[in-house]
CSV table of C-alpha atoms in Angstrom, one decimal:
chain,number,residue,atom,x,y,z
A,1,GLY,CA,-15.3,-10.9,7.8
A,2,PRO,CA,-18.2,-8.4,7.7
A,3,LYS,CA,-19.1,-7.2,4.3
A,4,VAL,CA,-20.5,-3.9,2.9
A,5,LEU,CA,-22.2,-4.3,-0.5
A,6,GLN,CA,-22.5,-1.5,-3.0
A,7,ILE,CA,-24.9,-1.5,-5.9
A,8,PRO,CA,-24.3,-0.9,-8.7
A,9,SER,CA,-20.5,-1.3,-9.3
A,10,HIS,CA,-20.7,0.9,-12.3
A,11,GLN,CA,-23.2,3.6,-13.4
A,12,ILE,CA,-23.1,5.8,-16.5
A,13,ILE,CA,-25.5,8.7,-16.6
A,14,ASP,CA,-26.1,11.9,-18.5
A,15,MET,CA,-25.3,15.2,-16.9
A,16,GLY,CA,-28.4,16.7,-15.2
A,17,GLN,CA,-30.0,13.4,-14.5
A,18,MET,CA,-30.5,12.0,-11.0
A,19,VAL,CA,-28.6,9.0,-9.7
A,20,THR,CA,-28.9,7.0,-6.5
A,21,LEU,CA,-26.0,4.9,-5.2
A,22,ASN,CA,-26.9,2.1,-2.8
A,23,CYS,CA,-25.1,0.7,0.1
A,24,ASP,CA,-25.9,-2.3,2.2
A,25,PRO,CA,-23.8,-1.8,5.4
A,26,VAL,CA,-22.8,-4.4,8.0
A,27,SER,CA,-25.9,-5.5,9.8
A,28,ASN,CA,-25.3,-4.3,13.3
A,29,HIS,CA,-23.4,-1.1,12.4
A,30,LEU,CA,-24.8,2.3,13.4
A,31,TYR,CA,-22.6,4.8,11.6
A,32,PHE,CA,-22.4,5.2,7.9
A,33,TYR,CA,-20.1,7.1,5.6
A,34,TRP,CA,-19.6,8.1,1.9
A,35,TYR,CA,-16.2,8.9,0.5
A,36,LYS,CA,-15.4,10.1,-3.0
A,37,GLN,CA,-12.2,9.3,-5.0
A,38,ILE,CA,-11.3,10.8,-8.3
A,39,LEU,CA,-8.7,8.8,-10.2
A,40,GLY,CA,-5.2,9.4,-8.9
A,41,GLN,CA,-6.4,11.6,-6.0
A,42,GLN,CA,-7.2,11.1,-2.3
A,43,MET,CA,-10.3,9.4,-1.1
A,44,GLU,CA,-12.2,12.3,0.4
A,45,PHE,CA,-14.8,12.3,3.1
A,46,LEU,CA,-18.2,13.4,1.9
A,47,VAL,CA,-20.7,12.8,4.8
A,48,ASN,CA,-21.5,10.6,7.8
A,49,PHE,CA,-24.8,9.6,9.1
A,50,TYR,CA,-26.1,8.3,12.4
A,51,ASN,CA,-29.6,7.7,13.9
A,52,GLY,CA,-31.3,9.1,10.8
A,53,LYS,CA,-29.3,12.3,10.6
A,54,VAL,CA,-26.2,13.8,9.0
A,55,MET,CA,-23.5,14.2,11.6
A,56,GLU,CA,-20.9,16.0,9.6
A,57,LYS,CA,-20.4,16.8,5.9
A,58,SER,CA,-17.5,18.2,3.9
A,59,LYS,CA,-17.5,21.1,1.4
A,60,LEU,CA,-17.6,18.4,-1.3
A,61,PHE,CA,-21.1,17.5,-0.2
A,62,LYS,CA,-22.9,19.9,-2.4
A,63,ASP,CA,-26.6,21.0,-2.1
A,64,GLN,CA,-27.3,18.5,-4.9
A,65,PHE,CA,-26.3,15.6,-2.7
A,66,SER,CA,-28.5,13.9,-0.1
A,67,VAL,CA,-28.3,10.8,2.0
A,68,GLU,CA,-30.8,8.6,3.8
A,69,ARG,CA,-31.5,5.2,5.2
A,70,PRO,CA,-35.2,4.6,5.2
A,71,ASP,CA,-36.4,1.9,7.6
A,72,GLY,CA,-33.0,0.4,8.1
A,73,SER,CA,-32.7,-0.6,4.4
A,74,TYR,CA,-30.0,0.6,2.0
A,75,PHE,CA,-27.9,3.7,2.9
A,76,THR,CA,-28.2,5.8,-0.2
A,77,LEU,CA,-26.4,8.7,-1.8
A,78,LYS,CA,-28.5,10.7,-4.2
A,79,ILE,CA,-27.2,13.3,-6.6
A,80,GLN,CA,-29.8,15.5,-8.3
A,81,PRO,CA,-28.9,16.9,-10.7
A,82,THR,CA,-25.5,15.4,-11.6
A,83,ALA,CA,-22.6,17.4,-13.0
A,84,LEU,CA,-19.5,16.4,-14.9
A,85,GLU,CA,-17.3,16.8,-11.8
A,86,ASP,CA,-19.3,14.2,-10.0
A,87,SER,CA,-17.6,11.5,-12.0
A,88,ALA,CA,-15.6,9.5,-9.5
A,89,VAL,CA,-15.6,6.3,-7.5
A,90,TYR,CA,-17.9,6.5,-4.4
A,91,PHE,CA,-17.1,4.3,-1.4
A,92,CYS,CA,-19.6,3.5,1.3
A,93,ALA,CA,-18.4,2.5,4.8
A,94,SER,CA,-19.9,1.6,8.1
A,95,SER,CA,-18.8,1.2,11.7
A,96,PHE,CA,-20.3,0.1,14.9
A,97,ARG,CA,-19.1,3.2,16.8
A,98,GLU,CA,-18.0,6.7,15.8
A,99,SER,CA,-15.0,6.3,13.6
A,100,SER,CA,-12.1,8.3,15.1
A,101,ALA,CA,-10.6,5.1,16.5
A,102,GLU,CA,-12.9,2.6,15.1
A,103,THR,CA,-12.4,0.2,12.2
A,104,LEU,CA,-14.3,1.2,9.1
A,105,TYR,CA,-15.7,-1.5,6.8
A,106,PHE,CA,-15.8,-0.5,3.1
A,107,GLY,CA,-17.6,-1.6,0.1
A,108,SER,CA,-15.8,-2.1,-3.2
A,109,GLY,CA,-17.1,1.2,-4.6
A,110,THR,CA,-19.5,2.4,-7.3
A,111,ARG,CA,-17.8,4.0,-10.3
A,112,LEU,CA,-20.0,6.9,-11.5
A,113,THR,CA,-19.4,8.3,-15.0
A,114,VAL,CA,-21.3,11.5,-15.8
A,115,LEU,CA,-21.4,12.3,-19.6
B,1,GLY,CA,-5.2,21.4,8.4
B,2,ASP,CA,-5.4,17.8,9.3
B,3,SER,CA,-4.0,15.5,6.6
B,4,VAL,CA,-2.1,12.4,5.6
B,5,THR,CA,0.7,12.2,3.1
B,6,GLN,CA,1.9,9.2,1.2
B,7,THR,CA,4.8,10.2,-1.1
B,8,GLU,CA,5.0,7.0,-3.2
B,9,GLY,CA,2.2,6.3,-5.6
B,10,GLN,CA,3.6,3.0,-6.7
B,11,VAL,CA,6.3,0.7,-5.3
B,12,THR,CA,7.7,-2.4,-6.9
B,13,VAL,CA,9.6,-4.9,-4.7
B,14,SER,CA,11.0,-8.3,-5.5
B,15,GLU,CA,9.5,-11.3,-3.6
B,16,SER,CA,11.2,-11.9,-0.2
B,17,LYS,CA,12.7,-8.4,-0.1
B,18,SER,CA,11.9,-5.9,2.5
B,19,LEU,CA,9.3,-3.1,2.2
B,20,ILE,CA,8.7,0.3,3.6
B,21,ILE,CA,5.8,2.5,2.6
B,22,ASN,CA,6.0,6.1,4.0
B,23,CYS,CA,3.2,7.9,5.7
B,24,THR,CA,3.4,11.2,7.5
B,25,TYR,CA,0.5,13.1,9.0
B,26,SER,CA,-0.4,16.6,10.1
B,27,ALA,CA,-2.9,17.0,13.0
B,28,THR,CA,-3.5,20.7,13.8
B,29,SER,CA,-7.0,20.3,15.2
B,30,ILE,CA,-7.6,19.6,18.9
B,31,GLY,CA,-7.6,15.9,19.6
B,32,TYR,CA,-5.2,13.0,19.5
B,33,PRO,CA,-4.6,11.2,16.2
B,34,ASN,CA,-5.4,7.6,15.8
B,35,LEU,CA,-3.5,6.0,12.9
B,36,PHE,CA,-4.5,3.2,10.6
B,37,TRP,CA,-3.3,1.2,7.6
B,38,TYR,CA,-5.9,-0.1,5.3
B,39,VAL,CA,-5.4,-2.4,2.3
B,40,ARG,CA,-7.4,-2.9,-0.9
B,41,TYR,CA,-6.9,-6.1,-2.8
B,42,PRO,CA,-8.1,-6.1,-6.5
B,43,GLY,CA,-11.9,-6.1,-6.7
B,44,GLU,CA,-12.5,-5.7,-3.0
B,45,GLY,CA,-13.2,-2.9,-0.5
B,46,LEU,CA,-10.7,-1.4,1.8
B,47,GLN,CA,-10.0,-3.5,4.9
B,48,LEU,CA,-8.1,-2.7,8.0
B,49,LEU,CA,-4.6,-4.0,8.1
B,50,LEU,CA,-3.6,-2.5,11.5
B,51,LYS,CA,-4.2,0.5,13.8
B,52,VAL,CA,-2.4,2.2,16.6
B,53,ILE,CA,-4.1,4.7,18.9
B,54,THR,CA,-1.3,5.4,21.4
B,55,ALA,CA,1.8,7.3,20.5
B,56,GLY,CA,5.0,5.2,20.7
B,57,GLN,CA,3.2,2.0,20.2
B,58,LYS,CA,3.6,-0.5,17.3
B,59,GLY,CA,0.9,-2.3,15.5
B,60,SER,CA,1.4,-5.5,13.5
B,61,SER,CA,-0.6,-7.8,11.3
B,62,ARG,CA,0.1,-10.4,8.7
B,63,GLY,CA,3.9,-9.7,9.0
B,64,PHE,CA,3.4,-5.9,8.5
B,65,GLU,CA,4.2,-3.5,11.3
B,66,ALA,CA,4.0,0.3,11.8
B,67,THR,CA,5.1,2.5,14.7
B,68,TYR,CA,3.2,5.6,15.7
B,69,ASN,CA,6.0,8.2,15.9
B,70,LYS,CA,4.6,11.4,17.4
B,71,GLU,CA,7.9,13.3,17.2
B,72,ALA,CA,8.4,12.6,13.5
B,73,THR,CA,4.6,12.6,12.8
B,74,SER,CA,5.1,9.4,10.9
B,75,PHE,CA,3.5,6.0,10.7
B,76,HIS,CA,5.5,4.1,8.1
B,77,LEU,CA,4.5,0.6,7.1
B,78,GLN,CA,7.2,-2.1,7.0
B,79,LYS,CA,7.5,-5.7,6.2
B,80,ALA,CA,10.7,-7.8,6.3
B,81,SER,CA,9.9,-10.2,3.5
B,82,VAL,CA,7.1,-9.5,1.0
B,83,GLN,CA,5.1,-12.1,-1.0
B,84,GLU,CA,3.3,-11.9,-4.3
B,85,SER,CA,0.0,-12.0,-2.4
B,86,ASP,CA,0.9,-8.7,-0.7
B,87,SER,CA,0.3,-6.9,-4.0
B,88,ALA,CA,-2.4,-4.4,-3.3
B,89,VAL,CA,-3.0,-0.7,-2.6
B,90,TYR,CA,-2.2,0.5,0.9
B,91,TYR,CA,-3.8,3.5,2.5
B,92,CYS,CA,-2.7,5.4,5.6
B,93,ALA,CA,-5.5,7.1,7.5
B,94,LEU,CA,-5.9,9.4,10.4
B,95,GLY,CA,-8.8,9.8,12.9
B,96,LEU,CA,-8.9,12.5,15.4
B,97,ASN,CA,-10.5,11.9,18.8
B,98,SER,CA,-12.3,15.3,18.3
B,99,GLY,CA,-13.6,14.3,14.9
B,100,THR,CA,-16.2,12.0,13.4
B,101,TYR,CA,-14.4,10.5,10.4
B,102,GLN,CA,-11.1,9.3,9.1
B,103,ARG,CA,-8.9,11.1,6.6
B,104,PHE,CA,-7.0,9.1,4.0
B,105,GLY,CA,-3.8,9.4,2.1
B,106,THR,CA,-3.6,9.0,-1.7
B,107,GLY,CA,-2.7,5.3,-1.4
B,108,THR,CA,0.5,3.4,-2.5
B,109,LYS,CA,0.2,0.6,-5.0
B,110,LEU,CA,2.5,-2.3,-4.1
B,111,GLN,CA,3.6,-4.6,-6.8
B,112,VAL,CA,5.6,-7.7,-5.7
B,113,VAL,CA,7.4,-9.3,-8.6
B,114,PRO,CA,9.0,-12.8,-8.7
């Protein structure tokens, strides 16, 4: 079936540095999402993105976070600067339509460790 | 608020036995809930197992089934006879027609033993 690729699968970074997580969504999908999961906890919605703009973001999407998809390439999540509490697995997802009743397609996640 | 609850973090079942994984939801916002079960196999991303968008209906896939029970606000996942290949993490999710994203439960890890 359709695949979402996330690069890298693991990232270790020092607190205060910048990190960019990359997502290659399903090719004809129009809606893109980032979720965050801390070990043992729920996978929490961060942000969604459509037509070059953020549609909705949660309170977890701090000012240090940003998303973009320049020229239809990777959908990226940038954190600048990173903090210890940003350590988590970040999942990217995409869908063809807005997701309330639509199937989401997920990547296998990027495990971010902030030291 | 709107949320999904999965009470079991891990379930161990013997092969060929029956399975039930519990899911209840709370939907306080305006809009009708759409309910999903996703599964994550080791090393892979979440993938849709089944979904139901109409209260009272049952969804089924790969021998699994779940009924959207609006009165009990539940969407339990069941299978009559599990196989070792069903070992995975199962996530219940809720999407509201008034919203733009899906909310997920904490996941239930299923281990099927011989």
